[in-house]
């Protein structure tokens, strides 16, 4: 094909693989529809929307004058606070040298993928950005098959058959717990078996724990690092449990070993060549977020409970429609499947999850994400729903939700009196499924 007459030529990796992240794309589409005065129930965007905690706001204000470049690995004081927090969370003795701060955990996941020469193994489904990041790095990816009938459970047998087919000796497995998109968490028994499996086969694991402080019952999240410390890289940040996605602060913890130190050296090079240092004032403010301040700890727990109530409500409603849907155990997502209505849906031109998401947006004003964006087979009629945005579309509404919960935390009263959009979204799912009978 002849090249257009321009000095700009996109690289083949960009031409072949680069499409905007579907989560950001749906959010922009919904914002446009809202701007046009249309009604849309936004279940497409997983953003925690609570106010910035006053003590963290204060810390940012107090550090607004901090203008210098900081260490590429991150502010030492913050790494110290994060190391203490992770020592408690992981049940390990984490040193500040094992911790790196980055501009969001997304950038750190990319840096780890860049630093490690190994194909990437992913559960099905898994978060939207892992695979595109691997594509940008020309890194081969392998999906572990799972099925809607089996609740999309990650099985070691399926992982075994995938690893057996990979020629490369080095391998990276990426797991997410609590999970986006399914809300599932791995339990201790599974994590112990997974640790043995990976240790025997020398598989490095990236453990994405960005939702680690949002389990639906307290103190329940367990990290793989507890059982496989020598092979697990833990990623997290402030975006979800403190509603600070826009502040772009992520944390990575590497193993305490020669390999871990080598990886850290590589991550520091990536940091120095791409972002130099995460934003200074944000890092100073983040010290309090990791410092165990009792008010901040209580606030995280309050937000966790509200996410739990709203997510469990939505799950109960979806399950009551008859859709196959595993009960979430953390975060703010559910992943229902509508395969049992394949025939009536086909009669309406719905054959794939993309068709289904489009149909629900145009016919029921329900904005969702197709399961295929998460690597599910396109013809699985699965959707990812986020409970985090409804009834919290503006800062004032988010504050009102928090105030209402503080006034009366009874889950039924809270949903009934203060979450009208969440209830209406549920009603629309019932109406949609009712129309398929
Ligand atoms: C599973 C998962 N990992 C990572 C991220 C990115 O988080 P951060 O804001 O720290 O880059 C998200 C955000 O949606 C996510 O859902």
CSV table of N, CA and C in Angstrom, one decimal, residues 30-85:
chain,number,residue,atom,x,y,z
A,30,UNK,N,-20.4,8.3,27.6
A,30,UNK,CA,-21.5,8.6,28.5
A,30,UNK,C,-21.4,10.1,28.8
A,31,UNK,N,-20.2,10.6,29.0
A,31,UNK,CA,-20.1,12.1,29.3
A,31,UNK,C,-20.7,12.9,28.2
A,32,UNK,N,-20.5,12.4,26.9
A,32,UNK,CA,-21.1,13.1,25.7
A,32,UNK,C,-22.6,13.1,25.8
A,33,UNK,N,-23.1,11.9,26.1
A,33,UNK,CA,-24.6,11.7,26.2
A,33,UNK,C,-25.2,12.5,27.3
A,34,UNK,N,-24.5,12.6,28.4
A,34,UNK,CA,-25.0,13.4,29.5
A,34,UNK,C,-25.0,14.9,29.0
A,35,UNK,N,-24.0,15.3,28.4
A,35,UNK,CA,-23.9,16.7,27.9
A,35,UNK,C,-25.0,17.0,26.9
A,36,UNK,N,-25.5,16.0,26.2
A,36,UNK,CA,-26.6,16.2,25.3
A,36,UNK,C,-27.9,16.1,26.0
A,37,UNK,N,-27.9,16.0,27.3
A,37,UNK,CA,-29.1,15.9,28.1
A,37,UNK,C,-29.8,14.5,28.1
A,38,UNK,N,-29.1,13.5,27.7
A,38,UNK,CA,-29.7,12.2,27.7
A,38,UNK,C,-29.5,11.5,29.1
A,39,UNK,N,-30.5,10.6,29.4
A,39,UNK,CA,-30.4,9.8,30.6
A,39,UNK,C,-29.5,8.6,30.4
A,40,UNK,N,-28.5,8.4,31.2
A,40,UNK,CA,-27.7,7.2,31.1
A,40,UNK,C,-27.3,6.7,32.5
A,41,UNK,N,-27.5,5.4,32.7
A,41,UNK,CA,-27.1,4.8,34.0
A,41,UNK,C,-25.7,4.2,33.8
A,42,UNK,N,-24.7,4.9,34.4
A,42,UNK,CA,-23.3,4.6,34.1
A,42,UNK,C,-22.8,3.5,35.0
A,43,UNK,N,-22.8,2.3,34.4
A,43,UNK,CA,-22.2,1.1,35.1
A,43,UNK,C,-20.9,0.7,34.4
A,44,UNK,N,-20.4,1.6,33.6
A,44,UNK,CA,-19.2,1.3,32.7
A,44,UNK,C,-17.9,1.7,33.3
A,45,UNK,N,-17.9,2.5,34.3
A,45,UNK,CA,-16.6,3.1,34.7
A,45,UNK,C,-16.3,2.8,36.2
A,46,UNK,N,-15.3,2.0,36.5
A,46,UNK,CA,-14.9,1.7,37.8
A,46,UNK,C,-14.1,2.7,38.5
A,47,UNK,N,-14.7,3.8,38.9
A,47,UNK,CA,-14.0,4.8,39.6
A,47,UNK,C,-14.6,5.0,41.0
A,48,UNK,N,-13.8,4.9,42.1
A,48,UNK,CA,-14.3,5.2,43.4
A,48,UNK,C,-14.4,6.7,43.5
A,49,UNK,N,-15.5,7.2,44.0
A,49,UNK,CA,-15.9,8.6,43.9
A,49,UNK,C,-15.9,9.4,45.2
A,50,UNK,N,-15.5,8.8,46.3
A,50,UNK,CA,-15.7,9.5,47.6
A,50,UNK,C,-14.7,10.7,47.7
A,51,UNK,N,-15.1,11.6,48.6
A,51,UNK,CA,-14.2,12.8,48.7
A,51,UNK,C,-12.8,12.5,49.2
A,52,UNK,N,-11.9,13.4,48.9
A,52,UNK,CA,-10.5,13.2,49.4
A,52,UNK,C,-10.6,13.4,50.9
A,53,UNK,N,-10.0,12.5,51.7
A,53,UNK,CA,-10.1,12.6,53.1
A,53,UNK,C,-9.4,13.9,53.6
A,54,UNK,N,-10.1,14.7,54.5
A,54,UNK,CA,-9.6,16.0,54.9
A,54,UNK,C,-8.1,16.0,55.3
A,55,UNK,N,-7.6,15.0,56.0
A,55,UNK,CA,-6.2,15.0,56.4
A,55,UNK,C,-5.3,14.9,55.2
A,56,UNK,N,-5.8,14.1,54.2
A,56,UNK,CA,-4.9,14.0,53.0
A,56,UNK,C,-4.9,15.3,52.2
A,57,UNK,N,-6.1,15.9,52.2
A,57,UNK,CA,-6.2,17.2,51.5
A,57,UNK,C,-5.2,18.2,52.2
A,58,UNK,N,-5.3,18.2,53.5
A,58,UNK,CA,-4.4,19.1,54.3
A,58,UNK,C,-2.9,18.9,54.0
A,59,UNK,N,-2.6,17.6,53.9
A,59,UNK,CA,-1.2,17.2,53.7
A,59,UNK,C,-0.7,17.7,52.3
A,60,UNK,N,-1.7,17.6,51.3
A,60,UNK,CA,-1.3,18.1,50.0
A,60,UNK,C,-1.1,19.6,50.0
A,61,UNK,N,-2.0,20.3,50.6
A,61,UNK,CA,-1.9,21.8,50.7
A,61,UNK,C,-0.6,22.2,51.4
A,62,UNK,N,-0.3,21.5,52.4
A,62,UNK,CA,1.0,21.8,53.2
A,62,UNK,C,2.2,21.5,52.3
A,63,UNK,N,2.1,20.8,51.3
A,63,UNK,CA,3.3,20.4,50.5
A,63,UNK,C,3.3,20.9,49.1
A,64,UNK,N,2.4,21.9,48.8
A,64,UNK,CA,2.3,22.3,47.4
A,64,UNK,C,3.5,23.0,47.0
A,65,UNK,N,4.4,23.5,47.9
A,65,UNK,CA,5.6,24.2,47.5
A,65,UNK,C,6.7,23.2,47.1
A,66,UNK,N,6.5,21.9,47.3
A,66,UNK,CA,7.5,20.9,47.0
A,66,UNK,C,7.7,20.8,45.5
A,67,UNK,N,8.7,21.4,45.0
A,67,UNK,CA,8.8,21.5,43.5
A,67,UNK,C,9.9,20.7,42.9
A,68,UNK,N,10.8,20.1,43.7
A,68,UNK,CA,12.0,19.5,43.1
A,68,UNK,C,11.7,18.1,42.6
A,69,UNK,N,12.5,17.6,41.7
A,69,UNK,CA,12.5,16.2,41.3
A,69,UNK,C,12.9,15.4,42.5
A,70,UNK,N,12.2,14.3,42.8
A,70,UNK,CA,12.5,13.4,43.9
A,70,UNK,C,13.1,12.2,43.3
A,71,UNK,N,13.6,11.3,44.2
A,71,UNK,CA,14.2,10.1,43.7
A,71,UNK,C,13.3,9.3,42.8
A,72,UNK,N,13.9,8.7,41.8
A,72,UNK,CA,13.1,7.9,40.8
A,72,UNK,C,12.3,6.8,41.4
A,73,UNK,N,12.9,6.2,42.5
A,73,UNK,CA,12.2,5.1,43.1
A,73,UNK,C,11.1,5.5,44.0
A,74,UNK,N,11.1,6.9,44.3
A,74,UNK,CA,10.1,7.4,45.2
A,74,UNK,C,10.6,8.0,46.4
A,75,UNK,N,9.9,8.9,47.0
A,75,UNK,CA,10.2,9.6,48.3
A,75,UNK,C,10.5,8.6,49.4
A,76,UNK,N,11.7,8.7,50.0
A,76,UNK,CA,12.1,7.7,51.0
A,76,UNK,C,11.1,7.5,52.1
A,77,UNK,N,10.6,8.7,52.6
A,77,UNK,CA,9.7,8.7,53.7
A,77,UNK,C,8.4,7.9,53.3
A,78,UNK,N,8.0,8.0,52.1
A,78,UNK,CA,6.8,7.3,51.6
A,78,UNK,C,7.1,5.8,51.5
A,79,UNK,N,8.3,5.5,51.0
A,79,UNK,CA,8.6,4.1,50.8
A,79,UNK,C,8.7,3.4,52.2
A,80,UNK,N,9.2,4.2,53.2
A,80,UNK,CA,9.2,3.6,54.5
A,80,UNK,C,7.8,3.4,55.1
A,81,UNK,N,6.9,4.3,54.9
A,81,UNK,CA,5.6,4.2,55.4
A,81,UNK,C,4.9,3.0,54.6
A,82,UNK,N,5.1,2.9,53.3
A,82,UNK,CA,4.5,1.8,52.5
A,82,UNK,C,5.1,0.5,52.9
A,83,UNK,N,6.4,0.5,53.2
A,83,UNK,CA,7.0,-0.8,53.6
A,83,UNK,C,6.4,-1.3,54.9
A,84,UNK,N,6.2,-0.4,55.8
A,84,UNK,CA,5.5,-0.8,57.1
A,84,UNK,C,4.1,-1.3,56.9
A,85,UNK,N,3.4,-0.6,56.0
A,85,UNK,CA,2.0,-1.0,55.7
A,85,UNK,C,2.0,-2.4,55.0
